[in-house]
Structures are given as C-alpha cells and as structure tokens.
Amino acid sequence: MDLSLFNDLLQVLDATLRISAPLLLAALAGVFSERAGIFDIGLEGKLLVSAFASAAVAAVTGSVWLGLGAGILASVALALVHGFACITHRGNQIVSGVAINFIASGITALLGQAWFSQGGRTPQLSGAARFEDITLPFAEAMAAVPVIGPIYADVLSGHKLLVYVAFLAAPFTWWVLYRTRFGMRLRAVGENPAAVDTAGISVAWMRYRAVICTGILCGLAGAYLSTAQNAGFIREMSAGKGYIALAAMIFAKWRPIPTMFACLLFGLLDALAIRYQGFEFPLIGTIPSQATQVLPYVLTVILLAGFIGRAVAPKAGGVPYVKER
C-alpha cells in the first residue's frame, strides 16, 4: 500500500475514534433508558447541559475533574426531571424529551451570557481544566514496527481518557444488561412491567435507576465535548449528536455492541467528511464542503426511513405503567 495512503487511513481512523466517542456514550445512555421502557428523545439536551456545566465549572475552578462531576450532576438532574414527568406523572415521553431539548438550548445560552458575557460561550480552557492525551504503554517503542506499530501508536494511543471510557462502556453495558440481575430486571421492565410488578419488584424504581444511568452516560458525553474534544463551551455545540446517537441505537436494535459499531460508522463518515473537505477527486473535481458535511445526517435519515429493516422497540416502550389493583 502506498505510504501516503496508509498515513491518510491512519489519520481517518484516529479521527473516527475521537468523533465516535460522544455518540457512543449517548447511544448507550439511550439503550439503558429505552430498554427500561422510557423513550428518551432528550439525549441532545442532556449532552448540551452537561457540556455547559463541565466547561463552566472547569473554567471557574481550573479542575477538569470538578467540571466532569458538574456535567454528570447536571445531566442526571435533567434525566430525573424526565423520569419525574414520565414515570411518576405518566406524561408523554416524547413531549417531555422535546421540552428538555428546548430548555437545555435556552438555559445554556442564557446562563453562559449571564455568567461570562461572551455571547453564551465559556472562557477558553487550558492546562488542568482540560483532559490531556494519554499515551499507551510502549507506543513510542512500537511505532517503528511495520503496520501494527503505527496502528497502535497513531490510532489507538494518544486519545483523551473519555474516549477509552466510551469504548469500554460498550462491553460493560452488555455485561450489565445480559449478565447481571439488575440488567435482566431492567430488560424485563421494558418488555413486561406487569410481570415484574407481580414478582414484587418496583417498576418505578427500576425505571428511575435506568434514567439515572442514562444521565451519567450523557454527562460523560457532554463533558467530553467541552473539556476534551474542544476547549470550552459554545452555543449548540452538541450539533445534533443526541439525535444521531438515537439513530445509531435504533440501527443497532437496542443492543450495546452493535450500537458501538453503528457509532463507529457514523464517526467514520464524519471523519471522511472532515478529511476530504476541499479535496479534488479525479474526474469529479472538488466536492463542496457542505456536501461532505451533510453525509452523516443523510445516512441518519436513510436509516430512520427504514433501510435497516424492521427494528422492534421494547414492547412496553413509551407506555406509562399503571399498577393494577
């Protein structure tokens, strides 16, 4: 293989992992919620609120860890609001999710302007207020090994901590859902809550625990956007990632490992769009940057339009549970 082509491939794969990380965390968040029967279209709002809280606290305290904690707390708080509306008051789950997205969009811009007076942005983060790249063991020594060395040193090594957390979260989520008592009960609540209730398990408490897991994972994803992938918060920086995560989750039919590969596919398309922006292709010429940027979103529409085949949601998804007396 031509050396320059191989280097291009490594750079695209490296970018794919970085871009896929927040999508994967948000998509796994959706898996927890929807497997328990709570549809959550508000992933986008939780990402945005977490990104703002993380950047704001990191900017004020100078600690990325305090920022991460604030992002998770803010996201969990929104998740509990969604749970309160949908579980306790049996509200419409789609309406609640949309409302959360609108609230997040407005409140982040308002608080950002009120606190920092920078048009809704937070100050630029640097030093201990941002996550640093992590070099994996022996990366430099292995760089000289043909093929495997550059893949290890340039693709797998050198990412932020939350990238590794995201890709470890996929097998961990599979283990939780399919190999633990909590996971089996959570899936049962999403399929047949009445049977779970008959067994003496609180359906409401199981669903609240599921939305808390959703809040934690969305908090990690939002914190990654503002304190790892970027150096601060800007308005609407989630840019539809919550919706793409939902599409990836449905594409993978609510299964954690296929969800990871679906997110990698979206990340790859996004990485290609960035890499070949303004590139002159033989016979075709230069493709407008807008055309390449829209590729991931076009794929989202195609997948959601049914190209993936029948995707059956959990049977009790979107249906409030009313205890029989």
mmCIF file of C-alpha atoms in Angstrom:
data_model
loop_
_atom_site.group_PDB
_atom_site.id
_atom_site.type_symbol
_atom_site.label_atom_id
_atom_site.label_comp_id
_atom_site.label_asym_id
_atom_site.label_seq_id
_atom_site.Cartn_x
_atom_site.Cartn_y
_atom_site.Cartn_z
ATOM 1 C CA MET A 1 0.000 0.000 0.000
ATOM 2 C CA ASP A 2 1.204 3.487 -0.844
ATOM 3 C CA LEU A 3 2.732 5.120 2.278
ATOM 4 C CA SER A 4 0.797 8.381 1.962
ATOM 5 C CA LEU A 5 -2.462 6.451 1.512
ATOM 6 C CA PHE A 6 -1.642 4.378 4.610
ATOM 7 C CA ASN A 7 -0.962 7.559 6.608
ATOM 8 C CA ASP A 8 -4.257 9.040 5.379
ATOM 9 C CA LEU A 9 -6.046 5.887 6.501
ATOM 10 C CA LEU A 10 -4.450 6.090 9.968
ATOM 11 C CA GLN A 11 -5.499 9.721 10.354
ATOM 12 C CA VAL A 12 -9.084 8.936 9.327
ATOM 13 C CA LEU A 13 -9.262 6.005 11.785
ATOM 14 C CA ASP A 14 -7.789 8.166 14.554
ATOM 15 C CA ALA A 15 -10.419 10.853 13.902
ATOM 16 C CA THR A 16 -13.149 8.185 13.740
ATOM 17 C CA LEU A 17 -12.425 7.075 17.317
ATOM 18 C CA ARG A 18 -12.431 10.665 18.604
ATOM 19 C CA ILE A 19 -15.677 11.584 16.833
ATOM 20 C CA SER A 20 -17.443 8.335 17.749
ATOM 21 C CA ALA A 21 -16.787 8.591 21.498
ATOM 22 C CA PRO A 22 -19.571 11.071 22.456
ATOM 23 C CA LEU A 23 -22.007 9.380 20.063
ATOM 24 C CA LEU A 24 -21.303 6.022 21.679
ATOM 25 C CA LEU A 25 -21.765 7.304 25.241
ATOM 26 C CA ALA A 26 -25.054 8.993 24.308
ATOM 27 C CA ALA A 27 -26.290 5.946 22.383
ATOM 28 C CA LEU A 28 -25.550 3.621 25.318
ATOM 29 C CA ALA A 29 -27.404 6.095 27.524
ATOM 30 C CA GLY A 30 -30.393 5.646 25.238
ATOM 31 C CA VAL A 31 -30.057 1.852 25.434
ATOM 32 C CA PHE A 32 -30.407 1.934 29.246
ATOM 33 C CA SER A 33 -33.433 4.203 29.151
ATOM 34 C CA GLU A 34 -35.330 2.610 26.291
ATOM 35 C CA ARG A 35 -34.605 -0.955 27.414
ATOM 36 C CA ALA A 36 -36.467 0.010 30.590
ATOM 37 C CA GLY A 37 -39.409 1.303 28.575
ATOM 38 C CA ILE A 38 -38.637 5.039 28.752
ATOM 39 C CA PHE A 39 -38.173 6.666 25.349
ATOM 40 C CA ASP A 40 -35.662 9.481 25.641
ATOM 41 C CA ILE A 41 -35.516 11.934 22.766
ATOM 42 C CA GLY A 42 -33.906 14.383 25.206
ATOM 43 C CA LEU A 43 -30.375 12.955 24.869
ATOM 44 C CA GLU A 44 -29.440 16.068 22.872
ATOM 45 C CA GLY A 45 -30.491 18.355 25.719
ATOM 46 C CA LYS A 46 -28.585 16.360 28.315
ATOM 47 C CA LEU A 47 -25.436 16.487 26.187
ATOM 48 C CA LEU A 48 -25.744 20.246 25.867
ATOM 49 C CA VAL A 49 -26.379 20.905 29.559
ATOM 50 C CA SER A 50 -23.531 18.617 30.591
ATOM 51 C CA ALA A 51 -21.143 20.277 28.131
ATOM 52 C CA PHE A 52 -22.015 23.694 29.543
ATOM 53 C CA ALA A 53 -21.818 22.669 33.207
ATOM 54 C CA SER A 54 -18.489 20.897 32.677
ATOM 55 C CA ALA A 55 -16.898 23.821 30.844
ATOM 56 C CA ALA A 56 -18.283 26.445 33.228
ATOM 57 C CA VAL A 57 -17.098 24.674 36.394
ATOM 58 C CA ALA A 58 -13.752 23.742 34.838
ATOM 59 C CA ALA A 59 -13.220 27.367 33.799
ATOM 60 C CA VAL A 60 -14.061 28.716 37.274
ATOM 61 C CA THR A 61 -12.190 26.100 39.339
ATOM 62 C CA GLY A 62 -9.406 25.179 36.912
ATOM 63 C CA SER A 63 -10.141 21.471 37.521
ATOM 64 C CA VAL A 64 -11.389 19.233 34.737
ATOM 65 C CA TRP A 65 -12.469 16.625 37.317
ATOM 66 C CA LEU A 66 -14.767 19.075 39.086
ATOM 67 C CA GLY A 67 -16.052 20.025 35.637
ATOM 68 C CA LEU A 68 -16.734 16.382 34.822
ATOM 69 C CA GLY A 69 -18.588 15.918 38.119
ATOM 70 C CA ALA A 70 -20.698 19.021 37.463
ATOM 71 C CA GLY A 71 -21.533 17.818 33.965
ATOM 72 C CA ILE A 72 -22.679 14.430 35.249
ATOM 73 C CA LEU A 73 -24.762 16.019 38.027
ATOM 74 C CA ALA A 74 -26.449 18.427 35.603
ATOM 75 C CA SER A 75 -27.235 15.617 33.179
ATOM 76 C CA VAL A 76 -28.574 13.336 35.925
ATOM 77 C CA ALA A 77 -30.760 16.207 37.180
ATOM 78 C CA LEU A 78 -32.331 16.577 33.722
ATOM 79 C CA ALA A 79 -32.717 12.797 33.471
ATOM 80 C CA LEU A 80 -34.596 12.794 36.795
ATOM 81 C CA VAL A 81 -36.860 15.577 35.513
ATOM 82 C CA HIS A 82 -37.671 13.372 32.542
ATOM 83 C CA GLY A 83 -38.252 10.441 34.903
ATOM 84 C CA PHE A 84 -40.473 12.513 37.190
ATOM 85 C CA ALA A 85 -42.622 13.575 34.231
ATOM 86 C CA CYS A 86 -42.787 10.150 32.568
ATOM 87 C CA ILE A 87 -42.636 7.664 35.452
ATOM 88 C CA THR A 88 -44.262 9.420 38.401
ATOM 89 C CA HIS A 89 -46.766 11.521 36.459
ATOM 90 C CA ARG A 90 -47.065 9.181 33.441
ATOM 91 C CA GLY A 91 -46.600 12.052 30.992
ATOM 92 C CA ASN A 92 -45.942 11.731 27.292
ATOM 93 C CA GLN A 93 -42.308 10.678 26.933
ATOM 94 C CA ILE A 94 -41.766 12.295 23.525
ATOM 95 C CA VAL A 95 -43.173 15.642 24.654
ATOM 96 C CA SER A 96 -41.025 15.548 27.790
ATOM 97 C CA GLY A 97 -37.891 14.806 25.755
ATOM 98 C CA VAL A 98 -38.569 17.614 23.303
ATOM 99 C CA ALA A 99 -39.209 20.017 26.185
ATOM 100 C CA ILE A 100 -35.882 19.052 27.758
ATOM 101 C CA ASN A 101 -34.086 19.798 24.489
ATOM 102 C CA PHE A 102 -35.677 23.254 24.268
ATOM 103 C CA ILE A 103 -34.946 24.026 27.918
ATOM 104 C CA ALA A 104 -31.319 22.960 27.520
ATOM 105 C CA SER A 105 -30.837 25.071 24.413
ATOM 106 C CA GLY A 106 -32.227 28.172 26.080
ATOM 107 C CA ILE A 107 -30.783 27.836 29.568
ATOM 108 C CA THR A 108 -27.200 27.165 28.448
ATOM 109 C CA ALA A 109 -27.170 30.274 26.236
ATOM 110 C CA LEU A 110 -28.802 32.376 28.968
ATOM 111 C CA LEU A 111 -26.508 31.270 31.802
ATOM 112 C CA GLY A 112 -23.427 31.423 29.578
ATOM 113 C CA GLN A 113 -24.136 35.040 28.685
ATOM 114 C CA ALA A 114 -25.097 35.988 32.258
ATOM 115 C CA TRP A 115 -22.002 34.438 33.863
ATOM 116 C CA PHE A 116 -19.250 35.041 31.318
ATOM 117 C CA SER A 117 -20.595 37.771 28.966
ATOM 118 C CA GLN A 118 -19.033 36.118 25.932
ATOM 119 C CA GLY A 119 -22.111 35.590 23.766
ATOM 120 C CA GLY A 120 -23.109 32.370 25.531
ATOM 121 C CA ARG A 121 -19.589 30.906 25.424
ATOM 122 C CA THR A 122 -17.439 29.911 28.359
ATOM 123 C CA PRO A 123 -13.796 31.064 28.611
ATOM 124 C CA GLN A 124 -11.200 29.005 26.752
ATOM 125 C CA LEU A 125 -9.990 26.052 28.825
ATOM 126 C CA SER A 126 -6.342 25.132 29.161
ATOM 127 C CA GLY A 127 -3.963 23.195 31.424
ATOM 128 C CA ALA A 128 -5.643 21.291 34.255
ATOM 129 C CA ALA A 129 -9.076 22.463 33.088
ATOM 130 C CA ARG A 130 -8.909 20.117 30.067
ATOM 131 C CA PHE A 131 -8.354 16.391 29.613
ATOM 132 C CA GLU A 132 -4.902 15.591 28.261
ATOM 133 C CA ASP A 133 -3.933 12.994 25.670
ATOM 134 C CA ILE A 134 -2.943 9.596 27.088
ATOM 135 C CA THR A 135 -0.005 7.749 25.563
ATOM 136 C CA LEU A 136 -0.449 3.992 25.880
ATOM 137 C CA PRO A 137 2.488 1.891 27.185
ATOM 138 C CA PHE A 138 5.240 1.142 24.628
ATOM 139 C CA ALA A 139 3.586 3.363 21.990
ATOM 140 C CA GLU A 140 6.845 5.086 21.063
ATOM 141 C CA ALA A 141 8.818 1.822 21.019
ATOM 142 C CA MET A 142 6.238 0.091 18.830
ATOM 143 C CA ALA A 143 5.941 2.957 16.342
ATOM 144 C CA ALA A 144 8.798 1.506 14.259
ATOM 145 C CA VAL A 145 7.132 -1.927 13.886
ATOM 146 C CA PRO A 146 5.637 -2.211 10.357
ATOM 147 C CA VAL A 147 1.840 -1.851 10.073
ATOM 148 C CA ILE A 148 0.956 -2.860 13.663
ATOM 149 C CA GLY A 149 3.246 -0.231 15.207
ATOM 150 C CA PRO A 150 1.664 2.842 13.535
ATOM 151 C CA ILE A 151 -1.846 1.474 14.204
ATOM 152 C CA TYR A 152 -1.039 1.115 17.916
ATOM 153 C CA ALA A 153 0.918 4.366 18.241
ATOM 154 C CA ASP A 154 -1.134 6.653 15.967
ATOM 155 C CA VAL A 155 -4.665 5.219 16.086
ATOM 156 C CA LEU A 156 -5.114 3.513 19.459
ATOM 157 C CA SER A 157 -2.761 5.665 21.536
ATOM 158 C CA GLY A 158 -2.943 9.402 22.154
ATOM 159 C CA HIS A 159 -6.639 9.859 22.943
ATOM 160 C CA LYS A 160 -8.341 11.542 25.861
ATOM 161 C CA LEU A 161 -9.410 9.383 28.833
ATOM 162 C CA LEU A 162 -13.112 9.623 27.953
ATOM 163 C CA VAL A 163 -12.501 8.023 24.544
ATOM 164 C CA TYR A 164 -11.233 4.870 26.267
ATOM 165 C CA VAL A 165 -14.095 5.084 28.782
ATOM 166 C CA ALA A 166 -16.602 5.234 25.911
ATOM 167 C CA PHE A 167 -15.279 2.118 24.185
ATOM 168 C CA LEU A 168 -15.021 0.203 27.469
ATOM 169 C CA ALA A 169 -18.588 1.251 28.290
ATOM 170 C CA ALA A 170 -19.984 -0.807 25.394
ATOM 171 C CA PRO A 171 -18.885 -4.264 26.668
ATOM 172 C CA PHE A 172 -19.613 -3.127 30.232
ATOM 173 C CA THR A 173 -23.179 -2.211 29.224
ATOM 174 C CA TRP A 174 -23.570 -5.618 27.530
ATOM 175 C CA TRP A 175 -22.367 -7.316 30.726
ATOM 176 C CA VAL A 176 -24.734 -5.277 32.887
ATOM 177 C CA LEU A 177 -27.774 -5.889 30.659
ATOM 178 C CA TYR A 178 -27.229 -9.574 29.936
ATOM 179 C CA ARG A 179 -25.200 -10.934 32.844
ATOM 180 C CA THR A 180 -26.485 -9.189 35.977
ATOM 181 C CA ARG A 181 -29.729 -9.392 37.910
ATOM 182 C CA PHE A 182 -30.164 -5.618 37.555
ATOM 183 C CA GLY A 183 -29.848 -5.865 33.764
ATOM 184 C CA MET A 184 -32.306 -8.743 33.457
ATOM 185 C CA ARG A 185 -34.865 -6.905 35.586
ATOM 186 C CA LEU A 186 -34.305 -3.708 33.602
ATOM 187 C CA ARG A 187 -34.968 -5.501 30.300
ATOM 188 C CA ALA A 188 -37.998 -7.220 31.798
ATOM 189 C CA VAL A 189 -39.426 -3.863 32.877
ATOM 190 C CA GLY A 190 -39.147 -2.695 29.262
ATOM 191 C CA GLU A 191 -40.902 -5.783 27.916
ATOM 192 C CA ASN A 192 -43.492 -6.772 30.511
ATOM 193 C CA PRO A 193 -43.670 -4.447 33.532
ATOM 194 C CA ALA A 194 -46.771 -6.162 34.910
ATOM 195 C CA ALA A 195 -44.885 -9.458 35.277
ATOM 196 C CA VAL A 196 -42.029 -7.662 37.053
ATOM 197 C CA ASP A 197 -44.517 -5.973 39.361
ATOM 198 C CA THR A 198 -46.145 -9.334 40.141
ATOM 199 C CA ALA A 199 -42.721 -10.621 41.203
ATOM 200 C CA GLY A 200 -42.596 -7.888 43.849
ATOM 201 C CA ILE A 201 -40.135 -5.583 42.082
ATOM 202 C CA SER A 202 -40.876 -1.868 41.901
ATOM 203 C CA VAL A 203 -41.287 -0.912 38.239
ATOM 204 C CA ALA A 204 -40.952 2.798 39.029
ATOM 205 C CA TRP A 205 -37.692 2.356 40.963
ATOM 206 C CA MET A 206 -36.199 0.183 38.189
ATOM 207 C CA ARG A 207 -37.079 2.831 35.605
ATOM 208 C CA TYR A 208 -35.647 5.622 37.772
ATOM 209 C CA ARG A 209 -32.389 3.685 38.063
ATOM 210 C CA ALA A 210 -32.340 3.312 34.270
ATOM 211 C CA VAL A 211 -32.764 7.057 33.674
ATOM 212 C CA ILE A 212 -30.021 7.763 36.250
ATOM 213 C CA CYS A 213 -27.667 5.516 34.211
ATOM 214 C CA THR A 214 -28.754 7.491 31.141
ATOM 215 C CA GLY A 215 -27.900 10.759 32.899
ATOM 216 C CA ILE A 216 -24.435 9.535 33.911
ATOM 217 C CA LEU A 217 -23.527 8.410 30.385
ATOM 218 C CA CYS A 218 -24.889 11.602 28.792
ATOM 219 C CA GLY A 219 -22.904 13.563 31.392
ATOM 220 C CA LEU A 220 -19.694 11.844 30.292
ATOM 221 C CA ALA A 221 -20.519 12.532 26.633
ATOM 222 C CA GLY A 222 -21.238 16.219 27.232
ATOM 223 C CA ALA A 223 -18.101 16.682 29.327
ATOM 224 C CA TYR A 224 -16.077 15.115 26.527
ATOM 225 C CA LEU A 225 -17.423 17.666 24.029
ATOM 226 C CA SER A 226 -16.402 20.741 26.006
ATOM 227 C CA THR A 227 -13.351 19.654 28.015
ATOM 228 C CA ALA A 228 -11.677 17.100 25.730
ATOM 229 C CA GLN A 229 -12.720 17.448 22.105
ATOM 230 C CA ASN A 230 -12.981 21.252 22.390
ATOM 231 C CA ALA A 231 -11.508 23.826 24.755
ATOM 232 C CA GLY A 232 -14.716 25.280 26.127
ATOM 233 C CA PHE A 233 -18.448 25.550 25.526
ATOM 234 C CA ILE A 234 -20.081 27.254 22.561
ATOM 235 C CA ARG A 235 -23.803 27.568 21.893
ATOM 236 C CA GLU A 236 -25.499 24.464 20.436
ATOM 237 C CA MET A 237 -22.164 22.614 20.389
ATOM 238 C CA SER A 238 -23.875 19.210 20.601
ATOM 239 C CA ALA A 239 -24.960 19.874 16.964
ATOM 240 C CA GLY A 240 -27.467 17.043 16.706
ATOM 241 C CA LYS A 241 -25.233 14.340 18.209
ATOM 242 C CA GLY A 242 -28.034 13.247 20.537
ATOM 243 C CA TYR A 243 -30.299 12.572 17.561
ATOM 244 C CA ILE A 244 -27.564 10.713 15.670
ATOM 245 C CA ALA A 245 -26.956 8.632 18.808
ATOM 246 C CA LEU A 246 -30.654 7.732 18.849
ATOM 247 C CA ALA A 247 -30.413 6.706 15.191
ATOM 248 C CA ALA A 248 -27.340 4.566 15.927
ATOM 249 C CA MET A 249 -29.157 2.885 18.815
ATOM 250 C CA ILE A 250 -32.208 2.078 16.667
ATOM 251 C CA PHE A 251 -29.911 0.965 13.810
ATOM 252 C CA ALA A 252 -28.335 -1.479 16.270
ATOM 253 C CA LYS A 253 -31.769 -2.538 17.565
ATOM 254 C CA TRP A 254 -31.081 -1.507 21.176
ATOM 255 C CA ARG A 255 -28.039 -3.841 21.541
ATOM 256 C CA PRO A 256 -24.816 -2.428 23.079
ATOM 257 C CA ILE A 257 -22.099 -3.978 20.898
ATOM 258 C CA PRO A 258 -23.848 -3.370 17.541
ATOM 259 C CA THR A 259 -24.507 0.159 18.832
ATOM 260 C CA MET A 260 -20.751 0.639 19.153
ATOM 261 C CA PHE A 261 -20.208 -0.376 15.529
ATOM 262 C CA ALA A 262 -23.075 1.852 14.370
ATOM 263 C CA CYS A 263 -21.458 4.818 16.139
ATOM 264 C CA LEU A 264 -18.123 3.951 14.522
ATOM 265 C CA LEU A 265 -19.865 4.022 11.129
ATOM 266 C CA PHE A 266 -21.271 7.489 11.796
ATOM 267 C CA GLY A 267 -17.875 8.598 13.127
ATOM 268 C CA LEU A 268 -16.118 7.267 10.034
ATOM 269 C CA LEU A 269 -18.434 9.202 7.710
ATOM 270 C CA ASP A 270 -17.866 12.362 9.737
ATOM 271 C CA ALA A 271 -14.089 11.816 9.716
ATOM 272 C CA LEU A 272 -14.108 11.314 5.933
ATOM 273 C CA ALA A 273 -16.156 14.475 5.510
ATOM 274 C CA ILE A 274 -13.620 16.479 7.509
ATOM 275 C CA ARG A 275 -10.561 14.844 5.899
ATOM 276 C CA TYR A 276 -11.652 15.304 2.311
ATOM 277 C CA GLN A 277 -13.141 18.760 2.648
ATOM 278 C CA GLY A 278 -11.994 20.690 -0.434
ATOM 279 C CA PHE A 279 -10.137 17.642 -1.842
ATOM 280 C CA GLU A 280 -10.017 17.422 -5.651
ATOM 281 C CA PHE A 281 -11.183 13.964 -6.789
ATOM 282 C CA PRO A 282 -10.205 12.600 -10.234
ATOM 283 C CA LEU A 283 -12.966 13.152 -12.877
ATOM 284 C CA ILE A 284 -15.298 14.619 -10.211
ATOM 285 C CA GLY A 285 -13.326 17.641 -9.057
ATOM 286 C CA THR A 286 -13.777 19.360 -5.728
ATOM 287 C CA ILE A 287 -16.867 18.332 -3.791
ATOM 288 C CA PRO A 288 -18.417 21.259 -1.892
ATOM 289 C CA SER A 289 -17.689 21.059 1.810
ATOM 290 C CA GLN A 290 -21.412 21.332 2.563
ATOM 291 C CA ALA A 291 -22.000 18.116 0.602
ATOM 292 C CA THR A 292 -19.443 16.154 2.628
ATOM 293 C CA GLN A 293 -20.581 17.634 5.938
ATOM 294 C CA VAL A 294 -24.141 16.542 5.323
ATOM 295 C CA LEU A 295 -23.204 12.872 4.723
ATOM 296 C CA PRO A 296 -23.695 11.654 8.336
ATOM 297 C CA TYR A 297 -27.089 13.331 8.522
ATOM 298 C CA VAL A 298 -28.176 11.871 5.166
ATOM 299 C CA LEU A 299 -27.239 8.431 6.469
ATOM 300 C CA THR A 300 -29.274 9.108 9.604
ATOM 301 C CA VAL A 301 -32.368 9.920 7.530
ATOM 302 C CA ILE A 302 -31.886 6.846 5.326
ATOM 303 C CA LEU A 303 -31.522 4.563 8.331
ATOM 304 C CA LEU A 304 -34.503 6.055 10.123
ATOM 305 C CA ALA A 305 -36.574 5.786 6.947
ATOM 306 C CA GLY A 306 -36.446 2.024 7.292
ATOM 307 C CA PHE A 307 -33.395 0.982 5.256
ATOM 308 C CA ILE A 308 -32.212 -1.080 8.224
ATOM 309 C CA GLY A 309 -35.265 -3.286 8.149
ATOM 310 C CA ARG A 310 -37.715 -3.784 10.944
ATOM 311 C CA ALA A 311 -36.460 -2.515 14.288
ATOM 312 C CA VAL A 312 -38.756 -3.620 17.090
ATOM 313 C CA ALA A 313 -38.589 -1.432 20.175
ATOM 314 C CA PRO A 314 -39.094 -2.876 23.685
ATOM 315 C CA LYS A 315 -42.766 -3.817 23.956
ATOM 316 C CA ALA A 316 -43.517 -1.522 26.901
ATOM 317 C CA GLY A 317 -41.504 1.377 25.424
ATOM 318 C CA GLY A 318 -43.274 4.709 25.655
ATOM 319 C CA VAL A 319 -46.163 3.264 27.669
ATOM 320 C CA PRO A 320 -46.598 4.573 31.226
ATOM 321 C CA TYR A 321 -47.078 1.754 33.712
ATOM 322 C CA VAL A 322 -50.223 1.823 35.811
ATOM 323 C CA LYS A 323 -50.231 -0.617 38.709
ATOM 324 C CA GLU A 324 -53.293 -2.844 38.730
ATOM 325 C CA ARG A 325 -55.215 -3.033 41.991
#
